[in-house]
XYZ file of C-alpha atoms in Angstrom:
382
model
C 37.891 -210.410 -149.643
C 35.522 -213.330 -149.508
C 31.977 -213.154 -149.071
C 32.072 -214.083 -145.463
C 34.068 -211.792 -144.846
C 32.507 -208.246 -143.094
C 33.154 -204.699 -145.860
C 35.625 -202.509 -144.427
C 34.902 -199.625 -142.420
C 35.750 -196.426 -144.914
C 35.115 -193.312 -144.140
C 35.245 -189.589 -145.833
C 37.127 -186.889 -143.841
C 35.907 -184.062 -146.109
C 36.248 -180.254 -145.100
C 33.791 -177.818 -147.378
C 36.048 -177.311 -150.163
C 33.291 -178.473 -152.855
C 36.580 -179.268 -155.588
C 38.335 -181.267 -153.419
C 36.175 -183.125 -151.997
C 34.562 -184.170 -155.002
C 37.607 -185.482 -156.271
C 37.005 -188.245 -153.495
C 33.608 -188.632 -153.791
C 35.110 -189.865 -156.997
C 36.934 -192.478 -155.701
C 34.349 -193.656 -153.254
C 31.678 -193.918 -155.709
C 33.847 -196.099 -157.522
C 34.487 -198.388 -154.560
C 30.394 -198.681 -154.038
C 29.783 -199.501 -157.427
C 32.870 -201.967 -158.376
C 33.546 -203.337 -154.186
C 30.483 -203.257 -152.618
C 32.248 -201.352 -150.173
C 30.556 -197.948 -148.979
C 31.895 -195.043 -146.670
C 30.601 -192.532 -144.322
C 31.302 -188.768 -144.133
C 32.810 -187.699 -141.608
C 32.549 -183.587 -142.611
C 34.581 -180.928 -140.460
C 34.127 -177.679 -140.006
C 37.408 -174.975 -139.114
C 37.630 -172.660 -136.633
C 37.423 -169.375 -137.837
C 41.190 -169.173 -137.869
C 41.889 -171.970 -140.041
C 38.947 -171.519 -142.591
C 41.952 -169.380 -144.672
C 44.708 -169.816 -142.375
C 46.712 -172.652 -142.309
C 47.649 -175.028 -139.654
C 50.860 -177.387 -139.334
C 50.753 -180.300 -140.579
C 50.772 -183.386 -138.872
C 48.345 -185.414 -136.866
C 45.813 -182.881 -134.625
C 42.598 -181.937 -134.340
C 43.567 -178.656 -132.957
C 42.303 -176.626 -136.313
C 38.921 -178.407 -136.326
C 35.355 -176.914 -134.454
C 34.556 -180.353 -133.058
C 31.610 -178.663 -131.680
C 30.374 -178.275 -135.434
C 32.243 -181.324 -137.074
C 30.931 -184.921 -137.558
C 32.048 -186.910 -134.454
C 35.553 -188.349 -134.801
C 35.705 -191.384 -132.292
C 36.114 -194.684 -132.518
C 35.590 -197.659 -133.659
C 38.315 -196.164 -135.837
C 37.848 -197.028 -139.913
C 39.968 -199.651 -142.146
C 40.498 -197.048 -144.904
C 39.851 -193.244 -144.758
C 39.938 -191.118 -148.165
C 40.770 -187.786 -147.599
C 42.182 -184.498 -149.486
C 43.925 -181.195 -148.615
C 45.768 -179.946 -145.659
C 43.614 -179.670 -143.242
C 41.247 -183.151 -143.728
C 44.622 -184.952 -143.893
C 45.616 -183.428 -140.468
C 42.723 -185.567 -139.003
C 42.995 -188.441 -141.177
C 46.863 -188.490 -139.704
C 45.458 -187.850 -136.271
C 42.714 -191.151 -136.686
C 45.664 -192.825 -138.037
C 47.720 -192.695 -135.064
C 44.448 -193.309 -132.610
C 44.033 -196.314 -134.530
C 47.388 -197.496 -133.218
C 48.475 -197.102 -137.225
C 45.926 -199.370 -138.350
C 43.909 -197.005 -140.297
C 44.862 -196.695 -143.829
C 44.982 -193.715 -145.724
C 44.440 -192.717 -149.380
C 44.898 -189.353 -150.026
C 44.093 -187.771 -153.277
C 46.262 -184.708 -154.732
C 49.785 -184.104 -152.767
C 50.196 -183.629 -148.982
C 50.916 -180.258 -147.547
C 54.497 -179.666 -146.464
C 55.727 -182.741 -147.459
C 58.526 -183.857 -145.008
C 59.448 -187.035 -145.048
C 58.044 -188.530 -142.092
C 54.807 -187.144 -142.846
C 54.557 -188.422 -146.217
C 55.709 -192.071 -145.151
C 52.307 -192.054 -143.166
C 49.998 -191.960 -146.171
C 49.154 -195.297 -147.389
C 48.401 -193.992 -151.039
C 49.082 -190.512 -152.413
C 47.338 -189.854 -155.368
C 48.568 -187.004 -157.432
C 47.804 -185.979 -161.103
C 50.266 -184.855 -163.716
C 50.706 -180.916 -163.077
C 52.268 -182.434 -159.655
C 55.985 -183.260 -159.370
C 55.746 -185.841 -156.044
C 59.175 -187.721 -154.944
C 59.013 -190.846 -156.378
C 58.216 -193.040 -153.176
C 56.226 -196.277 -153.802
C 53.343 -194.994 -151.703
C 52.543 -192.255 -154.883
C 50.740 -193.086 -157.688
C 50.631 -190.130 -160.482
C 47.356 -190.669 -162.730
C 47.038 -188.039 -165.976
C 44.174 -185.333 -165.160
C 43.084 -184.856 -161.785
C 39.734 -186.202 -160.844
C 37.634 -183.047 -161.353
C 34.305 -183.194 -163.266
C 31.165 -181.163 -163.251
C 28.114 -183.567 -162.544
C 25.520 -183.619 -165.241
C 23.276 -182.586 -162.620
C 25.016 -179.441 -161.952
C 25.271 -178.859 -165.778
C 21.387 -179.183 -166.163
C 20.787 -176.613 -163.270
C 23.487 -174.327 -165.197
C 21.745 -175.128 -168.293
C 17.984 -174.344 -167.314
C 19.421 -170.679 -165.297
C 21.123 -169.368 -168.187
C 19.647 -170.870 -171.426
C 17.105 -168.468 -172.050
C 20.036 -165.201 -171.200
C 22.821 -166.705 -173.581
C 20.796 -167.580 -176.538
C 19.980 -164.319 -177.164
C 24.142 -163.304 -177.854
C 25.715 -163.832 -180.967
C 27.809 -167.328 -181.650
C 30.284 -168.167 -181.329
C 30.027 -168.231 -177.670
C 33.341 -167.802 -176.777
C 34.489 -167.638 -172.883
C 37.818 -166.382 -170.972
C 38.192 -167.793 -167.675
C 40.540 -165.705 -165.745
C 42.329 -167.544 -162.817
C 45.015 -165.427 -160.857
C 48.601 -164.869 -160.484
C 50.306 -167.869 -158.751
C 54.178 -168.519 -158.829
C 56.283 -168.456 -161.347
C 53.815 -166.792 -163.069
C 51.999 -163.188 -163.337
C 49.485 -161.422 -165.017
C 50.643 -158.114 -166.349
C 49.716 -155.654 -169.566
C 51.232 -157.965 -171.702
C 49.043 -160.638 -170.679
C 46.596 -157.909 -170.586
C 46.985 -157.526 -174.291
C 46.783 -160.646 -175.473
C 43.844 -161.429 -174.242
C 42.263 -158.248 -175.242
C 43.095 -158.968 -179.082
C 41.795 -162.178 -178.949
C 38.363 -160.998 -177.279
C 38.663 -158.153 -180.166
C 38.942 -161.132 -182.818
C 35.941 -163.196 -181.230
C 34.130 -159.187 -181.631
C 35.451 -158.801 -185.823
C 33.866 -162.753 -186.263
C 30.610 -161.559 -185.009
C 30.987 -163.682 -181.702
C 30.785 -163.163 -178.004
C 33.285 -162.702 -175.806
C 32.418 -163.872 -172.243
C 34.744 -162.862 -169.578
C 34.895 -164.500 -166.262
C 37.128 -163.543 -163.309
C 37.258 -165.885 -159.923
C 38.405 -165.168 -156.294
C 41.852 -165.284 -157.252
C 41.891 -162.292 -160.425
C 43.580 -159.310 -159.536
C 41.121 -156.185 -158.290
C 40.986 -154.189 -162.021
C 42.183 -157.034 -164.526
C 38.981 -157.486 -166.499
C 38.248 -153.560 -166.418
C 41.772 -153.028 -168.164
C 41.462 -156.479 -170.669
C 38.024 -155.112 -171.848
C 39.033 -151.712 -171.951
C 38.140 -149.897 -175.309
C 35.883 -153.322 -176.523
C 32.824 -152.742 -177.829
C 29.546 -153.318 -175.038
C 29.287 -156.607 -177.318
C 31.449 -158.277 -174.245
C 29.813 -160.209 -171.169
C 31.446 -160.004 -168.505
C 30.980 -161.740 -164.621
C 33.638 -160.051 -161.656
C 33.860 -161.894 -158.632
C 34.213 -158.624 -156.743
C 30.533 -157.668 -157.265
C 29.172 -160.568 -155.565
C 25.331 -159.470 -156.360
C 26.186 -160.340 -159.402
C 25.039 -164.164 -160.334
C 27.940 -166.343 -161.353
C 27.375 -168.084 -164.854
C 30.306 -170.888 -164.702
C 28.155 -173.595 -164.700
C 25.869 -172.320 -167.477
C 28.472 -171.048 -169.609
C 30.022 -175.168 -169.490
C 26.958 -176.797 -170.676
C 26.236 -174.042 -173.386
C 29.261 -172.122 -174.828
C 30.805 -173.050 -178.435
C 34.974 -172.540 -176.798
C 37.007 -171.655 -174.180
C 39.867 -169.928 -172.999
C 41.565 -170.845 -169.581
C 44.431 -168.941 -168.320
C 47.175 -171.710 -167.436
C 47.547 -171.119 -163.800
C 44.007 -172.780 -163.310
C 44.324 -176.226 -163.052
C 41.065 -176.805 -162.133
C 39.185 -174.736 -164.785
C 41.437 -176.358 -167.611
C 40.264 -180.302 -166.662
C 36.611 -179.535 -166.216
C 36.571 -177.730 -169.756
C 38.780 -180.850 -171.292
C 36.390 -183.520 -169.831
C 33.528 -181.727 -171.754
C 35.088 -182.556 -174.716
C 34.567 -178.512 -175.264
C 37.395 -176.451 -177.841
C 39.955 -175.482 -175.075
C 42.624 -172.868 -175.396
C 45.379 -172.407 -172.876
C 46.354 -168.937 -172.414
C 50.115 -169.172 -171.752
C 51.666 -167.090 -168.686
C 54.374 -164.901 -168.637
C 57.140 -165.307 -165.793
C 57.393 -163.168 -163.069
C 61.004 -161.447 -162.117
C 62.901 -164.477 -160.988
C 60.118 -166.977 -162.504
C 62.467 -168.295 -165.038
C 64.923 -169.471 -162.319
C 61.868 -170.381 -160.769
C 60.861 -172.776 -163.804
C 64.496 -174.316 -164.051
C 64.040 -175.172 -160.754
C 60.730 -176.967 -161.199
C 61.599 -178.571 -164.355
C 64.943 -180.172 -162.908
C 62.141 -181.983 -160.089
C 59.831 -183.060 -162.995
C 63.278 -184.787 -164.481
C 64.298 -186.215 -161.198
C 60.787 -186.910 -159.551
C 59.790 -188.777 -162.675
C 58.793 -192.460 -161.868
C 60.730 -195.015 -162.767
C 61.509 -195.842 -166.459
C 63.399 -199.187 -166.466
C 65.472 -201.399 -164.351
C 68.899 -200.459 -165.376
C 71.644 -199.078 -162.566
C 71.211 -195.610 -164.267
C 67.326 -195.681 -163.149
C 67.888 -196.617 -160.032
C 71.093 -194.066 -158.997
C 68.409 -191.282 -159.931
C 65.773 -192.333 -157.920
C 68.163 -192.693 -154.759
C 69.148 -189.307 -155.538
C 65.731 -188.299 -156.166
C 65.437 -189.417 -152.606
C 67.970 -188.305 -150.867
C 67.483 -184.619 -151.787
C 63.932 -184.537 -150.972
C 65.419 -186.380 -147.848
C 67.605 -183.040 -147.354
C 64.781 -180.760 -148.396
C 67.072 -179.648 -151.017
C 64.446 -180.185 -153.991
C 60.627 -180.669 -152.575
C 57.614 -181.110 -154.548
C 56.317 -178.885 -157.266
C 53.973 -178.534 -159.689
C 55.205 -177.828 -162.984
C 52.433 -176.236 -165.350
C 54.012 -175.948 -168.534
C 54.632 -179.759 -168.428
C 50.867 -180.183 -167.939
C 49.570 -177.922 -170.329
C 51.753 -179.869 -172.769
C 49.402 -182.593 -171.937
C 46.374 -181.546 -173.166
C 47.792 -180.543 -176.199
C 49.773 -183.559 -176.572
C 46.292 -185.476 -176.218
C 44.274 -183.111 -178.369
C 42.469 -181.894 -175.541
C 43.612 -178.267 -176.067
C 45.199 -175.892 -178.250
C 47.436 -172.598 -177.111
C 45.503 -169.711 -177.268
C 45.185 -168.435 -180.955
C 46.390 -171.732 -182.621
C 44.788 -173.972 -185.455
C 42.914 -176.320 -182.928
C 41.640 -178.919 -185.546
C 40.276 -181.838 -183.748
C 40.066 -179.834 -179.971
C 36.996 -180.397 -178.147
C 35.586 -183.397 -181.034
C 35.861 -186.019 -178.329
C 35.643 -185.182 -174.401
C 38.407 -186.574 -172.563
C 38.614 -190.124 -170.289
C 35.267 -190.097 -167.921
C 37.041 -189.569 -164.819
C 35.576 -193.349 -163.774
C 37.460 -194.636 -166.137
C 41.143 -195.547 -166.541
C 42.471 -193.983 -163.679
C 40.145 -194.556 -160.867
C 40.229 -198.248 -162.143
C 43.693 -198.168 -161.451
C 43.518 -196.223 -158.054
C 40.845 -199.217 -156.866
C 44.074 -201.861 -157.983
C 45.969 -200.129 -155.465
C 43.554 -199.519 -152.749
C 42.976 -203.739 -152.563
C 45.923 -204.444 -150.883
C 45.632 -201.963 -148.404
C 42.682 -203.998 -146.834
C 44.303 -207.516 -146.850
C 44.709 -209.290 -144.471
C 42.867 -206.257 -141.972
């Protein structure tokens, strides 16, 4: 774009999930600071009905309180950066308004990915725990753009500084996502953690227990069962409790992250803080389940040369996700191995030499650079 030539319009169709949408605050930031280019929000808010339910996908407003939502009228924008289901409803909807002009970039993996919806995202940004068809409208970057702000981590610093120097180091916290398939938490799991909060105890450390939304009602009272009153402990299901997640990332020695939390695993790795990965155990038909996920990860992967063999896969690739006989996944172990593979993390209870000397990639860098090279040809010729 020449300098005579006018910015595009961009805008930000954000709902209030604060993860998600900073993931595209990410990418607009970026776009400011390299382009020139800025965006407006356009926030929505959900009818009651949709703030946990979950509408069909497609282009419609019908899930949206447009009494409480930013105004969504034209003129219509050149570019619109979006995430999750239901913000990518209304970028789909603006999209067809704008008589398909409107370009979309949507960060992490659509919802319900039929064909002919995913053929009307312009970009589709997905990270490596994602297993995407391989169309030529997805790029797959390495970690998903998730980072805590320093500002955030100096607000969690200044609340809790005074509280957690007073507890014996090592500082060591559990972050406790939930069940999610193949995957469940049972006593084993149970027990594993427990001994390695009971070895954290025997080093003269803290263990630091944190549940989330998603923990099952009673998990941390049966993991900390029979520990001394040395362990800390936050439950989401006393919510007069105050939650210490930000305070315990700018000031704890090492973590442990159960696997099934994606999100909890990057923003410990981009610290540069000593990660472990507490590996899940597979529910009743969650080894099938696994086969099934890591024959997608083998057939969704992109392409790795030109030969005939390459490109036979990736037509068959197609054609079953065509059929809806193999859809998009995520596929966990796959990402875990990762981390590891990149020194970012260790498995829980392993020699982690090295883990948490160097944070990972800024999430500006690398990635984004390369998610900017694909967003300039959207705009030309506009």
């Amino acid at each position: 774009m020449s300098q005579s030539e006018t910015p595009p319009r961009i805008w930000r169709v954000l709902g209030d999930k604060r993860g998600d949408n900073a993931q595209v605050e990410i990418v607009a930031e970026a776009l400011a600071r390299d382009r020139g280019w800025v965006s407006d929000l356009r926030h929505l808010e959900m009818l009651p009905q949709f703030v946990v339910g979950k509408p069909r996908v497609g282009p419609t407003l019908y899930h949206i309180d447009q009494s409480l939502s930013d105004p969504i009228e034209p003129p219509w924008p050149d570019l619109i950066l979006t995430r999750g289901r239901r913000p990518a409803n209304v970028a789909l909807w603006i999209k067809k308004q704008s008589g398909g002009r409107a370009r979309i970039v949507l960060v992490g993996k659509p919802a319900g990915w039929f064909s002919h919806q995913m053929a009307q995202f312009d970009l589709i940004v997905t990270s490596s725990e994602t297993l995407p068809a391989p169309f030529d409208n997805v790029m797959q970057i390495d970690l998903p753009l998730m980072k805590i702000s320093e500002a955030r981590l100096e607000a969690g610093r200044k609340a809790w500084q005074a509280r957690l120097d007073t507890l014996p180091r090592p500082l060591v916290v559990f972050l406790i996502g939930g069940p999610t398939s193949p995957f469940v938490y049972n006593a084993e799991m149970e027990a594993r953690l427990r001994a390695r909060m009971a070895q954290v105890l025997a080093e003269g450390g803290t263990p630091y227990i944190v549940g989330s939304r998603r923990t099952p009602k009673g998990f941390l009272d049966r993991v900390t069962a029979g520990l001394s009153d040395g362990v800390q402990r936050f439950d989401w299901s006393q919510p007069d409790s105050e939650n210490p997640y930000t305070g315990l990332l700018a000031l704890a020695d090492r973590f442990v992250v159960t696997g099934d939390s994606i999100s909890m695993l990057v923003e410990v790795a981009r610290l540069g803080k000593a990660l472990e990965i507490v590996a899940l155990p597979y529910g009743g038909l969650g080894k099938l389940d696994d086969l099934r996920r890591r024959a997608a990860a083998w057939m969704f992967q992109a392409r790795r040369n030109e030969g005939p063999g390459e490109a036979l896969r990736l037509a068959l690739a197609r054609g079953l996700y065509h059929m809806r006989l193999l859809q998009q996944t995520r596929h966990f172990p796959g990402f875990h191995q990762i981390l590891i593979d990149r020194g970012l993390a260790s498995w829980m209870g392993e020699p982690s030499a090295g883990i948490g000397d160097h944070p990972a990639l800024s999430a500006t860098d690398g990635d984004v650079a390369r998610i900017l090279a694909r967003i300039d040809p959207l705009l030309s010729g506009r």
